[in-house]
Amino acid sequence: MKEFDKIHFVTSNRNKYEEASEIFGRYKLRLEWVNISVEEVQSDLLLDVILWKGYDILKILGNVPFIVEDTGLFINYLNGFPGTYSSYVYKSIGCKGILKLLEGVEDRTAYFLSYGLLHMKNNIFKLFKVRIDGIISFEERGMGGFGFDPIFIPEGHKITYAEMGPSVKNNFSHRGKLFNMIAKYILSRRLVM
Ligand code: IMP
């Protein structure tokens, strides 16, 4: 049974929208970009951030199908920093600042953690979670992507997300996997035609 014919993706980040939309396109699903940002709650837990985001956006958009996503980069040597503060840290010290913090550090393991929250209707949500492990490179590499892409090498690879180009990044990245999961769920539940 068809429940909705399009899904809104709420993000102020064009790159995120393009990555998610490319994945949905593989399943012939259409994502409508809603370019708004809501203030993020301050918490060490990404789960808190995504749940509050979902609640705030529900108040703005009302009873329509939508997806919100929240991602953090967690660096083990730095006890999970920048984690939920990734956005602020990227804007303030950027990739160069992270590389500086890891100067001379051997343990470069890190992971991207992503939550996606799908609002179906009538306050019914489904939560999705993906973690991609990898390492922080020794220098910025690659021209593609955004954010910390030039310094993140996913496990099993030798190149950074930024060196992969958008479509290849989508095959291995946290967001690629997350939106694959969401698309499969939507199709399995026959939520769209
Ligand atoms: P947000 O709070 O989910 O928008 O993400 C926090 C920060 O993490 C962003 O400002 C980006 O710098 C970084 N980030 C999120 N997703 C990615 C990604 O796919 N690649 C690289 N950095 C990312």
XYZ file of N, CA, C and O and ligand atoms in Angstrom, residues 11-13 15-16 19 40 46 49 53 69-73 82-91 95 112-115 145-152 161 169 173-176, ligand 1:
199
model
N 18.185 18.954 5.666
C 19.598 19.228 5.940
C 19.962 20.567 5.321
O 19.411 20.941 4.295
N 20.888 21.272 5.968
C 21.353 22.519 5.368
C 22.634 22.270 4.565
O 23.246 23.192 4.065
N 23.021 21.005 4.443
C 24.275 20.642 3.793
C 24.001 20.043 2.403
O 23.503 18.930 2.282
N 26.019 18.884 0.168
C 26.761 17.643 -0.103
C 26.021 16.428 0.430
O 25.942 15.392 -0.225
N 25.482 16.584 1.645
C 24.739 15.462 2.231
C 23.530 15.127 1.368
O 23.228 13.965 1.115
N 24.629 13.285 -1.815
C 25.006 11.885 -1.565
C 23.754 11.026 -1.324
O 23.602 9.951 -1.899
N 21.329 22.489 17.334
C 21.563 21.158 17.900
C 21.694 21.223 19.419
O 22.335 22.117 19.945
N 25.360 11.153 20.368
C 24.776 11.458 19.058
C 23.294 11.097 19.027
O 22.494 11.733 18.335
N 21.231 13.941 20.094
C 21.187 14.992 19.081
C 20.161 14.658 18.003
O 19.327 15.484 17.636
N 16.631 16.560 17.200
C 16.488 17.117 15.850
C 15.162 16.661 15.231
O 14.425 17.447 14.659
N 19.379 13.389 9.553
C 20.585 12.570 9.745
C 21.555 13.352 10.598
O 21.578 14.594 10.530
N 22.306 12.663 11.416
C 23.355 13.345 12.165
C 24.586 12.455 12.224
O 24.485 11.253 12.459
N 25.724 13.075 12.011
C 26.976 12.323 11.888
C 28.049 12.939 12.757
O 28.098 14.157 12.912
N 28.934 12.111 13.290
C 30.094 12.623 14.009
C 31.325 11.798 13.664
O 31.220 10.615 13.330
N 32.489 12.445 13.736
C 33.770 11.743 13.569
C 34.345 11.526 14.964
O 34.512 12.492 15.735
N 36.241 14.661 17.734
C 35.271 15.692 18.070
C 33.844 15.190 18.276
O 33.025 15.921 18.814
N 33.517 13.951 17.857
C 32.214 13.371 18.173
C 31.044 14.279 17.829
O 30.920 14.758 16.691
N 30.200 14.532 18.826
C 29.002 15.338 18.561
C 29.352 16.813 18.290
O 28.486 17.589 17.913
N 30.620 17.167 18.516
C 31.019 18.564 18.264
C 31.726 18.708 16.918
O 32.396 19.706 16.656
N 31.566 17.708 16.047
C 32.289 17.675 14.768
C 32.048 18.908 13.919
O 32.972 19.430 13.282
N 30.818 19.375 13.918
C 30.484 20.508 13.063
C 31.253 21.763 13.506
O 31.896 22.438 12.701
N 31.220 22.017 14.801
C 31.921 23.178 15.363
C 33.436 23.047 15.169
O 34.115 23.996 14.782
N 33.933 21.843 15.412
C 35.385 21.620 15.300
C 35.827 21.776 13.847
O 36.871 22.364 13.558
N 35.003 21.288 12.919
C 35.363 21.454 11.508
C 35.440 22.941 11.160
O 36.377 23.391 10.510
N 34.429 23.688 11.621
C 34.402 25.128 11.298
C 35.545 25.873 11.986
O 36.063 26.846 11.465
N 40.344 20.286 9.125
C 41.172 19.074 8.969
C 42.586 19.333 9.472
O 43.199 18.463 10.106
N 33.379 7.070 11.730
C 32.213 7.924 11.520
C 31.003 7.171 12.050
O 30.801 5.992 11.716
N 30.211 7.862 12.852
C 28.953 7.296 13.335
C 27.828 8.168 12.791
O 27.889 9.400 12.887
N 26.842 7.515 12.194
C 25.723 8.249 11.587
C 24.410 7.668 12.061
O 24.226 6.453 12.046
N 23.513 8.557 12.438
C 22.135 8.147 12.695
C 21.230 8.768 11.640
O 21.428 9.936 11.268
N 34.354 15.568 -2.083
C 33.664 15.482 -0.805
C 33.612 16.779 -0.026
O 33.703 17.865 -0.574
N 33.530 16.653 1.273
C 33.379 17.813 2.157
C 33.843 17.415 3.561
O 34.163 16.253 3.820
N 33.838 18.405 4.445
C 34.149 18.131 5.852
C 35.492 17.414 6.012
O 36.509 17.808 5.427
N 35.459 16.334 6.779
C 36.688 15.603 7.089
C 37.053 14.564 6.023
O 37.940 13.731 6.247
N 36.407 14.606 4.878
C 36.693 13.634 3.810
C 38.178 13.547 3.438
O 38.677 12.441 3.187
N 38.927 14.680 3.380
C 40.334 14.574 2.959
C 41.248 13.864 3.958
O 42.391 13.568 3.631
N 40.763 13.598 5.186
C 41.663 12.955 6.164
C 41.134 11.607 6.657
O 41.718 11.004 7.549
N 40.028 11.112 6.077
C 39.477 9.837 6.569
C 39.647 8.727 5.526
O 39.155 8.833 4.401
N 38.211 9.359 1.658
C 36.895 9.609 1.044
C 37.026 10.670 -0.060
O 36.395 10.567 -1.104
N 32.678 6.999 -3.003
C 32.524 7.269 -1.565
C 31.188 6.692 -1.086
O 31.113 6.032 -0.048
N 30.797 4.597 2.268
C 30.728 5.558 3.374
C 29.559 5.285 4.322
O 28.627 4.542 4.003
N 29.628 5.935 5.473
C 28.568 5.861 6.479
C 27.232 6.341 5.895
O 26.214 5.694 6.043
N 27.265 7.477 5.168
C 25.999 8.002 4.637
C 25.460 7.096 3.536
O 24.253 6.872 3.435
N 26.378 6.579 2.693
C 25.951 5.661 1.636
C 25.226 4.468 2.236
O 24.133 4.101 1.809
P 26.425 17.033 11.080
O 26.244 17.567 12.463
O 25.793 15.698 10.861
O 26.029 18.010 9.994
O 27.960 16.761 10.821
C 28.942 17.278 11.656
C 30.220 17.505 10.897
O 30.785 16.233 10.578
C 30.061 18.245 9.590
O 30.208 19.595 9.733
C 31.181 17.676 8.763
O 32.308 18.476 8.945
C 31.415 16.308 9.347
N 30.833 15.309 8.454
C 29.580 14.819 8.426
N 29.451 13.923 7.448
C 30.651 13.861 6.839
C 31.139 13.114 5.738
O 30.450 12.331 5.079
N 32.419 13.321 5.417
C 33.234 14.182 6.103
N 32.837 14.899 7.116
C 31.540 14.745 7.489
